[in-house]
Protein backbone atom coordinates (compact mmCIF):
# COMPACT_ATOMS: atom_id res chain seq x y z
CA UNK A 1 8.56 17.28 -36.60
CA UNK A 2 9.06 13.83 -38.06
CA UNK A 3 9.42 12.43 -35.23
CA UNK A 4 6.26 13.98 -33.17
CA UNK A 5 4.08 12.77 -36.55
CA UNK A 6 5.10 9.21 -35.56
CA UNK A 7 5.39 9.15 -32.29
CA UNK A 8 2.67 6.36 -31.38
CA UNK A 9 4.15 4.24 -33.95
CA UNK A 10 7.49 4.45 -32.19
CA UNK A 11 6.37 3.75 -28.94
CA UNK A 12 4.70 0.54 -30.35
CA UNK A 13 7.89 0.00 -32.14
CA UNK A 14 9.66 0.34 -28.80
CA UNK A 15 7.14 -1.81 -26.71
CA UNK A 16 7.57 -4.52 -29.20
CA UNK A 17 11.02 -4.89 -29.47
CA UNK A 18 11.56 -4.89 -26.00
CA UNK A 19 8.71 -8.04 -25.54
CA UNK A 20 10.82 -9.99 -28.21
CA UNK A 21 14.30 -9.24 -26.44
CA UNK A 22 12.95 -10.30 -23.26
CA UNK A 23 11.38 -13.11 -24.82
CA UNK A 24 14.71 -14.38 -26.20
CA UNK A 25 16.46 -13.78 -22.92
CA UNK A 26 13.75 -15.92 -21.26
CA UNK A 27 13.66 -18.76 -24.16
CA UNK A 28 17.53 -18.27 -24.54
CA UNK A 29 17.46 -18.95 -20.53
CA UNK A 30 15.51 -22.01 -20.22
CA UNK A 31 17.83 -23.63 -23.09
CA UNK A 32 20.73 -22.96 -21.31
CA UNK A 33 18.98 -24.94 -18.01
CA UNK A 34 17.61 -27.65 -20.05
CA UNK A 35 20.82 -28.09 -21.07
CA UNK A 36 22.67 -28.09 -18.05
CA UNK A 37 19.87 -30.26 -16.79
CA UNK A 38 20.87 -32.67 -19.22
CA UNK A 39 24.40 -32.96 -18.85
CA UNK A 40 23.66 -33.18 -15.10
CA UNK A 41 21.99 -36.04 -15.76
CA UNK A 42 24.85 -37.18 -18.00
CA UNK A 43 26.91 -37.26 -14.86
CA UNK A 44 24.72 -39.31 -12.32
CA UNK A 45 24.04 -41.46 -15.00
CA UNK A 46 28.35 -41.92 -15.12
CA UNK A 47 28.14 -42.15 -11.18
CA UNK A 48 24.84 -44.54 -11.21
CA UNK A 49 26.83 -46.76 -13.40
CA UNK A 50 29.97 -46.85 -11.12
CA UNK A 51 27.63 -47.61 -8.38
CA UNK A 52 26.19 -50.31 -9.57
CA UNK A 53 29.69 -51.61 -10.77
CA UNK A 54 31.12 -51.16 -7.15
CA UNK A 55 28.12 -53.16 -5.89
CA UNK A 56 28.81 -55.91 -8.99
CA UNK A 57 32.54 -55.78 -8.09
CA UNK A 58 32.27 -56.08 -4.23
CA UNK A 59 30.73 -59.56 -5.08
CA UNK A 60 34.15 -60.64 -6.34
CA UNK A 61 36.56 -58.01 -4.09
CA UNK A 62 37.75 -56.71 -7.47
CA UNK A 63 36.71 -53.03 -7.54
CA UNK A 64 37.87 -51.25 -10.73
CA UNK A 65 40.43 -48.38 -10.00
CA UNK A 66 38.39 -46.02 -12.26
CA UNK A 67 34.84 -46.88 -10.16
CA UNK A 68 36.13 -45.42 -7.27
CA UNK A 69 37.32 -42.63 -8.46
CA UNK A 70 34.24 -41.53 -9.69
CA UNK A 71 32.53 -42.67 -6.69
CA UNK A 72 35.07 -40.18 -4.40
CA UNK A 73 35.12 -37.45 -7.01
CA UNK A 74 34.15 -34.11 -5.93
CA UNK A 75 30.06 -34.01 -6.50
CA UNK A 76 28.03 -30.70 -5.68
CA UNK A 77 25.04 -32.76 -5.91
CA UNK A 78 22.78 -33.84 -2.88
CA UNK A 79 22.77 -37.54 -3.31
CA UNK A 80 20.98 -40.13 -1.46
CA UNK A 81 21.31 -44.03 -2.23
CA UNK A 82 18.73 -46.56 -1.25
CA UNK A 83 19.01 -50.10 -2.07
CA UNK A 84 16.74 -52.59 -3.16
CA UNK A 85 15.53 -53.20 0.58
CA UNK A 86 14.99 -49.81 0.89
CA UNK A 87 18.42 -48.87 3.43
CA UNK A 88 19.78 -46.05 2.55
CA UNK A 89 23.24 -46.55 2.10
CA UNK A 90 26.10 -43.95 -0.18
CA UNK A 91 25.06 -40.12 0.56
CA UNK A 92 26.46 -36.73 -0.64
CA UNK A 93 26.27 -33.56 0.57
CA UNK A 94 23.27 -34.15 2.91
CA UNK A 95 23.28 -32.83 6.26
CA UNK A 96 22.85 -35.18 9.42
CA UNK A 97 19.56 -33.73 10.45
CA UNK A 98 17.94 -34.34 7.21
CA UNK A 99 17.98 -38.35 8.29
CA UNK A 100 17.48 -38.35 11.76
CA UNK A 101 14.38 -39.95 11.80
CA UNK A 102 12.08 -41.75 9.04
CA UNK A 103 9.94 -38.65 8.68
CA UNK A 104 12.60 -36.25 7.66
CA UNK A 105 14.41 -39.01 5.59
CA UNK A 106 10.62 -39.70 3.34
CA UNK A 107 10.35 -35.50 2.99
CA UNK A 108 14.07 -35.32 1.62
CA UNK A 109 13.82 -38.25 -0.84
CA UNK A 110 10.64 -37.21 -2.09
CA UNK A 111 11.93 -33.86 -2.31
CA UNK A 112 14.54 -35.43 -4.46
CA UNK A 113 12.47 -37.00 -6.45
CA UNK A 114 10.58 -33.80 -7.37
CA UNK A 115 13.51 -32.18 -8.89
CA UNK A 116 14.63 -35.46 -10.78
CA UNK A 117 13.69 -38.11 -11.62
CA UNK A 118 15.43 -41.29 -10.01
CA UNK A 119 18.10 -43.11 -11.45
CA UNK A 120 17.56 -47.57 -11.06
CA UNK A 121 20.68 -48.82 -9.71
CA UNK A 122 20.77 -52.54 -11.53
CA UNK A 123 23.18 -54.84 -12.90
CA UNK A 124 24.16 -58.24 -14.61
CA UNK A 125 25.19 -60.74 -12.36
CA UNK A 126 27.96 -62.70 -14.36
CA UNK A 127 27.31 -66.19 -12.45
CA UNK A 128 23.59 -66.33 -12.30
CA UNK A 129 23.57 -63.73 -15.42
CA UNK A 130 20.38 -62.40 -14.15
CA UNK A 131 19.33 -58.82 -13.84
CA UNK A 132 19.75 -57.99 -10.38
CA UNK A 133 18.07 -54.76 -8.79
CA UNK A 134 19.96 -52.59 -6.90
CA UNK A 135 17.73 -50.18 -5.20
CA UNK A 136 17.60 -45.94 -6.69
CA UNK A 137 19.76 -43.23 -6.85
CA UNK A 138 18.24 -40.09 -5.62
CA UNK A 139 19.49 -36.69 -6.64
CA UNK A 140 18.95 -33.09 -6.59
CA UNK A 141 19.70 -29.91 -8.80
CA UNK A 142 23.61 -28.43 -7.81
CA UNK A 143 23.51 -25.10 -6.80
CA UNK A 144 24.52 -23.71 -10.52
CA UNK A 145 21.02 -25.04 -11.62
CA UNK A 146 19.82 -24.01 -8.49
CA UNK A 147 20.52 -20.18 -9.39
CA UNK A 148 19.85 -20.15 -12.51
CA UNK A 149 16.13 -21.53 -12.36
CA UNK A 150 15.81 -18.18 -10.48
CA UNK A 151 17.87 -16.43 -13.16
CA UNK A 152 14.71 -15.68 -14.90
CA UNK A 153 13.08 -13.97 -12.34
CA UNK A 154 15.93 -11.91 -10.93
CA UNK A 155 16.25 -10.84 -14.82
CA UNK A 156 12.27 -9.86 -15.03
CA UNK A 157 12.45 -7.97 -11.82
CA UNK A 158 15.83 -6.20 -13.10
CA UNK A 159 13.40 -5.58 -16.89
CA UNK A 160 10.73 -4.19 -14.42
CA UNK A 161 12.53 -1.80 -12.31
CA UNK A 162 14.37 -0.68 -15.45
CA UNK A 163 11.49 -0.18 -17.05
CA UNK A 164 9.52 1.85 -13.73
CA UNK A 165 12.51 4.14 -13.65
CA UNK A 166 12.17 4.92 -17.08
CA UNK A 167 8.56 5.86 -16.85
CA UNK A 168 8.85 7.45 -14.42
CA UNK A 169 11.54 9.52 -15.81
CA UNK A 170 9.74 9.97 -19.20
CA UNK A 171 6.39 11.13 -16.86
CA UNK A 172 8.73 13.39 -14.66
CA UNK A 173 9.97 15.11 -17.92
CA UNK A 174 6.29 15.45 -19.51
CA UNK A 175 4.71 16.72 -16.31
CA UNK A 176 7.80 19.55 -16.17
CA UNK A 177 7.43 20.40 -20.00
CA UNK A 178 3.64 20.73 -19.13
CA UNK A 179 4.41 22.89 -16.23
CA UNK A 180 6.66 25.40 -18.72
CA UNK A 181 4.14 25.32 -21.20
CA UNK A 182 1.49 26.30 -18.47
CA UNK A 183 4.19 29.29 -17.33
CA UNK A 184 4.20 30.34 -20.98
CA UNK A 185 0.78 30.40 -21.61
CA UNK A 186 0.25 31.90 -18.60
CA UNK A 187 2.66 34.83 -18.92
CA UNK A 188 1.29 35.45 -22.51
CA UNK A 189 -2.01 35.44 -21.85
CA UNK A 190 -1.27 38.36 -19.31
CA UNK A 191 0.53 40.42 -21.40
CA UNK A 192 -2.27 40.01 -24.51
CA UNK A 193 -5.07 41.15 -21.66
CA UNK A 194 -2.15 44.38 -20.39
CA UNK A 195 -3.02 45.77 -23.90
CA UNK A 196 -6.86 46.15 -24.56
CA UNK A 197 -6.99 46.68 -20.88
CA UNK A 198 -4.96 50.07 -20.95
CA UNK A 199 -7.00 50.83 -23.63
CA UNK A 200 -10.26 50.71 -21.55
CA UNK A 201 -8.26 52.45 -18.69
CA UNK A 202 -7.69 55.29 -21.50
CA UNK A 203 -11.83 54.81 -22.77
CA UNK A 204 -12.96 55.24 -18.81
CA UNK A 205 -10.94 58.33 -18.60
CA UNK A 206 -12.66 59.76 -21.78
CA UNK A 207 -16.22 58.71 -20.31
CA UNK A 208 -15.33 60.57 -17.36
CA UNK A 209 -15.72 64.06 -18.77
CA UNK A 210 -18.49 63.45 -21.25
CA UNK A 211 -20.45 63.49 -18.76
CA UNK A 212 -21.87 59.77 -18.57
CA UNK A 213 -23.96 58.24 -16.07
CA UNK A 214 -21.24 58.08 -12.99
CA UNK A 215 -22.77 54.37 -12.16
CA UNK A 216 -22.31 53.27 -14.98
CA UNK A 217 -18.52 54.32 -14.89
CA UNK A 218 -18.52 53.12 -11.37
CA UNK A 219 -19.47 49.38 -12.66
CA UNK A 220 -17.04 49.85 -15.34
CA UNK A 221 -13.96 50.38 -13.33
CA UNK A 222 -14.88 47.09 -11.02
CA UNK A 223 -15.34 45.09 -14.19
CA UNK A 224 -11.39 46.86 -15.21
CA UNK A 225 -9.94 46.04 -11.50
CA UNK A 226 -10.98 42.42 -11.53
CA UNK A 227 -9.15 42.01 -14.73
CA UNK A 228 -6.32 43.76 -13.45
CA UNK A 229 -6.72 41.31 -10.80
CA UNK A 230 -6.66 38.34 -12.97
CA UNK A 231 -3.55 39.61 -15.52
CA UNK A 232 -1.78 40.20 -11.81
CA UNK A 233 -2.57 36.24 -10.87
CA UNK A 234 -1.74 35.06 -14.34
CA UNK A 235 1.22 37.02 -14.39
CA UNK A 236 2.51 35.39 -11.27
CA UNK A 237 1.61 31.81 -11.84
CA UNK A 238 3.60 31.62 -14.59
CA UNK A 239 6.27 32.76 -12.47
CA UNK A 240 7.32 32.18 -8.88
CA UNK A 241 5.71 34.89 -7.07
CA UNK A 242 7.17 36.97 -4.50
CA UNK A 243 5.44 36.32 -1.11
CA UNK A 244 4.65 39.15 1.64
CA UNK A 245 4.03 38.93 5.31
CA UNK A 246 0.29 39.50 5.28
CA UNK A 247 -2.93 38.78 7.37
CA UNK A 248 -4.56 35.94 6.56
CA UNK A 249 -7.71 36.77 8.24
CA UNK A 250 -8.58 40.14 6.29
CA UNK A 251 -7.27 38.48 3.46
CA UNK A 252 -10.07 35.69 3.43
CA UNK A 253 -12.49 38.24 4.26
CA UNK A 254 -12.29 40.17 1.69
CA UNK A 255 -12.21 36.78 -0.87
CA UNK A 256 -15.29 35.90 1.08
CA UNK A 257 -17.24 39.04 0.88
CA UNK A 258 -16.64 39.51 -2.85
CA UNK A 259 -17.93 36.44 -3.75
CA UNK A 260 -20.88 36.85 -1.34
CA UNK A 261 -21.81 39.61 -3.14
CA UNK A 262 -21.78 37.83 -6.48
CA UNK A 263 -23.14 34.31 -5.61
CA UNK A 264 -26.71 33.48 -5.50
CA UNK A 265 -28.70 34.29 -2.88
CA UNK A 266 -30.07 30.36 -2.10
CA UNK A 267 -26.18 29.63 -0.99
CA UNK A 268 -26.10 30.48 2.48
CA UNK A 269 -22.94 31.90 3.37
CA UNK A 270 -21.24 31.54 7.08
CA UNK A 271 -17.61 32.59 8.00
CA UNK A 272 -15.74 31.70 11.54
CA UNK A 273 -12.95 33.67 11.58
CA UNK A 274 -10.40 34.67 14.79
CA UNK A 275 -10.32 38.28 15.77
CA UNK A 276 -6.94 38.38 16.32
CA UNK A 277 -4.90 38.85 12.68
CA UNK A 278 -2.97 36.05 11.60
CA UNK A 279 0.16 36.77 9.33
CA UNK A 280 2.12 34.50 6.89
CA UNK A 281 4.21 34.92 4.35
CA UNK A 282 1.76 35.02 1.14
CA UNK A 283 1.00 36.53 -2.07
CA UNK A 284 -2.26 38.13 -1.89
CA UNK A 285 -3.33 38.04 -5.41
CA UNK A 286 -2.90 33.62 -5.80
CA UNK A 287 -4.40 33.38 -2.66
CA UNK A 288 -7.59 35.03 -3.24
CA UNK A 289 -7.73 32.64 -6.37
CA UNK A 290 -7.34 29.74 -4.60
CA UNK A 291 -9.98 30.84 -2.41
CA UNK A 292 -12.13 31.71 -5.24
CA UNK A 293 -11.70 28.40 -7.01
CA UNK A 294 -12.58 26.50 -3.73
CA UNK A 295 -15.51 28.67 -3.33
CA UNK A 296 -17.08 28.07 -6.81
CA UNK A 297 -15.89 24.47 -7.25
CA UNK A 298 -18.07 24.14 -3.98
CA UNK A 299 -21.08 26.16 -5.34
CA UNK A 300 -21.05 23.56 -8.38
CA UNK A 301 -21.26 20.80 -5.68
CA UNK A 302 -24.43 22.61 -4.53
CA UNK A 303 -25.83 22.72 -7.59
CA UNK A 304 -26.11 26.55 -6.70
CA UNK A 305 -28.23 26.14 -3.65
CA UNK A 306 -26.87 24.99 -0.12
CA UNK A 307 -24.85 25.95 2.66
CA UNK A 308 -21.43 27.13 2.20
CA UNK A 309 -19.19 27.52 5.64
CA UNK A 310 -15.41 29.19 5.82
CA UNK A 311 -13.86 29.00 9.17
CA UNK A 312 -10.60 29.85 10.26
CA UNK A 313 -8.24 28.05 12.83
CA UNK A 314 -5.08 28.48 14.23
CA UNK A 315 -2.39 25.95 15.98
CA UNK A 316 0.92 26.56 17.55
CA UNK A 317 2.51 27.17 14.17
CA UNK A 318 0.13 26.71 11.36
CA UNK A 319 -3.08 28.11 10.67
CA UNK A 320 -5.86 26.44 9.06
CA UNK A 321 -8.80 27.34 6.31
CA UNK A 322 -11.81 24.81 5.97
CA UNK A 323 -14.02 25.40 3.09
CA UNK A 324 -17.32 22.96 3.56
CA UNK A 325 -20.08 22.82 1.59
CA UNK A 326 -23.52 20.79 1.77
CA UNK A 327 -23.11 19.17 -2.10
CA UNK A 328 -23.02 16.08 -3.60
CA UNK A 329 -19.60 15.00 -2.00
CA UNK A 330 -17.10 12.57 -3.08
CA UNK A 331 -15.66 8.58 -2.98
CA UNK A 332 -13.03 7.79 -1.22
CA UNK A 333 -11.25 7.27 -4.51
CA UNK A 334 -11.37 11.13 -5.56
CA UNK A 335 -9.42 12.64 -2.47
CA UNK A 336 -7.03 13.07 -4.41
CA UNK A 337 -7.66 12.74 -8.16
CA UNK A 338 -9.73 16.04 -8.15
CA UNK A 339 -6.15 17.62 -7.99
CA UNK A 340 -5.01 16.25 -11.02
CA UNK A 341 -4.91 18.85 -13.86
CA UNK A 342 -8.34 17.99 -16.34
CA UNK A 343 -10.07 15.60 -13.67
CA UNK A 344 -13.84 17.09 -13.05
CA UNK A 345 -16.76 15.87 -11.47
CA UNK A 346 -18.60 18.32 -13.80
CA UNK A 347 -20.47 17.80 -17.04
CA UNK A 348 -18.75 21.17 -18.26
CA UNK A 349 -15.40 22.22 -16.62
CA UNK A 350 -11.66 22.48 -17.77
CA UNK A 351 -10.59 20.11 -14.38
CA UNK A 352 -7.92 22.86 -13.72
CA UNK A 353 -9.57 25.18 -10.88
CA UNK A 354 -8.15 22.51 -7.71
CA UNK A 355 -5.20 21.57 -9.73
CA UNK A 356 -3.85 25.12 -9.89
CA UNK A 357 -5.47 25.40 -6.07
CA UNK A 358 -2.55 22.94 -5.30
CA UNK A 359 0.03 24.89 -7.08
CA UNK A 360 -0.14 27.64 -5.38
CA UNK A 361 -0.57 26.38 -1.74
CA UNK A 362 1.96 23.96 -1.89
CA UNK A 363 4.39 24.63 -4.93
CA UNK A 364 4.59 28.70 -3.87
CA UNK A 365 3.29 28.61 -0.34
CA UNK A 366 5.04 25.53 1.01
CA UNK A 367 1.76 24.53 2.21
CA UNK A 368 -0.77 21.54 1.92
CA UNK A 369 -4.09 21.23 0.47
CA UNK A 370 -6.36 18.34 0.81
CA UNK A 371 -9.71 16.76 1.34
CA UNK A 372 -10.32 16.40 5.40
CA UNK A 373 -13.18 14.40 4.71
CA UNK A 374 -16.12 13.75 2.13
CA UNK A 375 -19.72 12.13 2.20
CA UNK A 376 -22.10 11.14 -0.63
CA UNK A 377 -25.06 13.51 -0.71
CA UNK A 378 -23.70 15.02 2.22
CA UNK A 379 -21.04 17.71 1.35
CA UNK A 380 -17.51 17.77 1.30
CA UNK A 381 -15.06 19.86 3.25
CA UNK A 382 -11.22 21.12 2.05
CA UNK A 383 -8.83 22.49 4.05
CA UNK A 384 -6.07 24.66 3.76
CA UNK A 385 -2.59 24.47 5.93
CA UNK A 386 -0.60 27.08 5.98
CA UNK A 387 2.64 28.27 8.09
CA UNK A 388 2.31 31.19 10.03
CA UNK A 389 4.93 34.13 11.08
């Protein structure tokens, strides 16, 4: 309970914390490379000096022991030398194609240069004791620095796809609570309708031999089957419905007819339907909702005056139901939004009649429900695919 009072607060709790961790990884990331950028430099700083001593020294063939050492010491470094004519002379780690001709030689020392900047090879002479310029020292990043510049990224990408799979998870589990919570309202609200509906069974009966107005009994009854009709479907949706081996054709007809009967007469009604029966394995009661809800979601369109058209197809193994109407269509954008449970086109509507649509086709039917195509001001048409037997 404490918990579901602050429940936004924790989320922003969580959100925050986990921008300051990855914050600190990332800071905490680029000190470590700065650092090892630094001591990188350290070292060709040690190896620019020896340089420069081995080019003192050569003047007097008295190279220090120590110099060439560090010259000949291991160095994962790229490394290019040019002297103060601009000859290339001491490389490291650089491949022969990357200097066969001036072209490639500019690209890979200005490449070079880009990642650091150059080191001036100079020394004292000790006759003249003038400065004497030795050329540059051109180096790149080793491949430690190298991976860890990208360390940051790999690391976001690793935050990201952490943090997809755990919405996705969270979303997965919200979406199936939902779903129960739907099955129990569902089940509950057709067992509080079984109870005043007996009763009116029980009232009709009664009416029956007073001697009342047999129409009037007659309308009563309808008005008791169609709620039987709709505990039956709520009844089943909250639970997974047995299915039947049933023709799809009559089926549809008699879904069409009853709302025919009940629509208003500027919606001009038109079925296509096979002659031959059609049988899949269905459940008769979710069907003729689905049907229903397509029917009336497209008499909205119409703004309750238009042309409604139901026709029936069959393939090799599926059979198909188009539902088109003449209303005020949809964007491309809506296809398949209008399935999502509370999205409406409507100014008044509950956005669940197409959600619960798709339910039942393709959660109970193993079927498939979608938009075959859509114009503004033109109409819309939805079609049903279902397996047949």
């Amino acid at each position: 309970m404490l918990f579901s009072k602050y429940r936004n607060l924790t989320r922003y709790i969580i959100v925050a914390a986990s921008f300051v961790i990855i914050s600190l990884i990332l800071w905490n990331t680029f000190v470590f490379f700065q650092y090892f950028k630094e001591e990188q430099r350290q070292k060709m700083d040690i190896w620019a000096f020896a340089q420069t001593e081995f080019q003192k020294n050569m003047l007097d063939d008295d190279v220090n022991p120590m110099v060439s050492k560090v010259l000949i010491s291991k160095n994962d470094n790229q490394i290019v030398v040019v002297d103060a004519e601009g000859v290339i002379g001491l490389t490291n780690n650089i491949e022969e194609n990357q200097l066969k001709n001036e072209e490639s030689t500019n690209k890979l020392i200005a490449g070079l240069a880009t990642e650091n900047k150059p080191i001036e090879l100079s020394y004292i002479d000790p006759k003249t004791n003038q400065k004497i310029h030795g050329g540059y020292l051109y180096y790149g990043n080793s491949p430690l620095i190298t991976k860890l510049k990208y360390y940051p990224l790999a690391l976001l990408l690793i935050i990201i796809l952490f943090g997809a799979v755990a919405y996705f998870f969270y979303r997965s589990t919200k979406i199936a609570t939902q779903n129960k919570l739907w099955s129990g309202m569902a089940k509950e609200t057709a067992h509080q309708i079984g109870t005043p509906l007996s009763s009116l069974i029980g009232w009709t009966e009664i009416l029956k031999t007073e001697q009342v107005n047999p129409e009037y009994i007659l309308e009563i009854e309808k008005d008791i089957s169609r709620l039987q009709t709709i505990t039956e479907r709520f009844s089943k949706i909250g639970s997974l419905p047995k299915l039947e081996k049933a023709d799809i054709v009559a089926e549809t007809l008699e879904s069409y007819d009853y709302l025919k009967t009940r629509s208003s007469k500027l919606i001009e009604f038109d079925i296509s339907v096979p002659e031959n029966p059609i049988y899949v394995q269905l459940n008769k009661q979710l069907f003729s909702w689905t049907i229903e809800n397509l029917v009336k979601n497209a008499i909205d369109a119409m703004r309750g005056k238009g042309k409604l058209t139901i026709i029936i197809s069959q393939l090799e193994d599926n059979v198909k139901i188009t539902i088109t109407d003449t209303g005020k269509g949809l964007t491309r954008n809506q296809f398949k939004r209008i399935f999502d449970p509370g999205f409406t086109t409507k100014k008044r509507g509950w956005g669940l009649g197409l959600s619960l649509a798709k339910r039942i086709i393709e959660e109970f039917h193993n079927g498939k429900i979608y938009v075959l195509e859509s114009e503004i001001d033109k109409g819309t048409s939805m079609q049903i695919l279902l397996k047949t037997t």
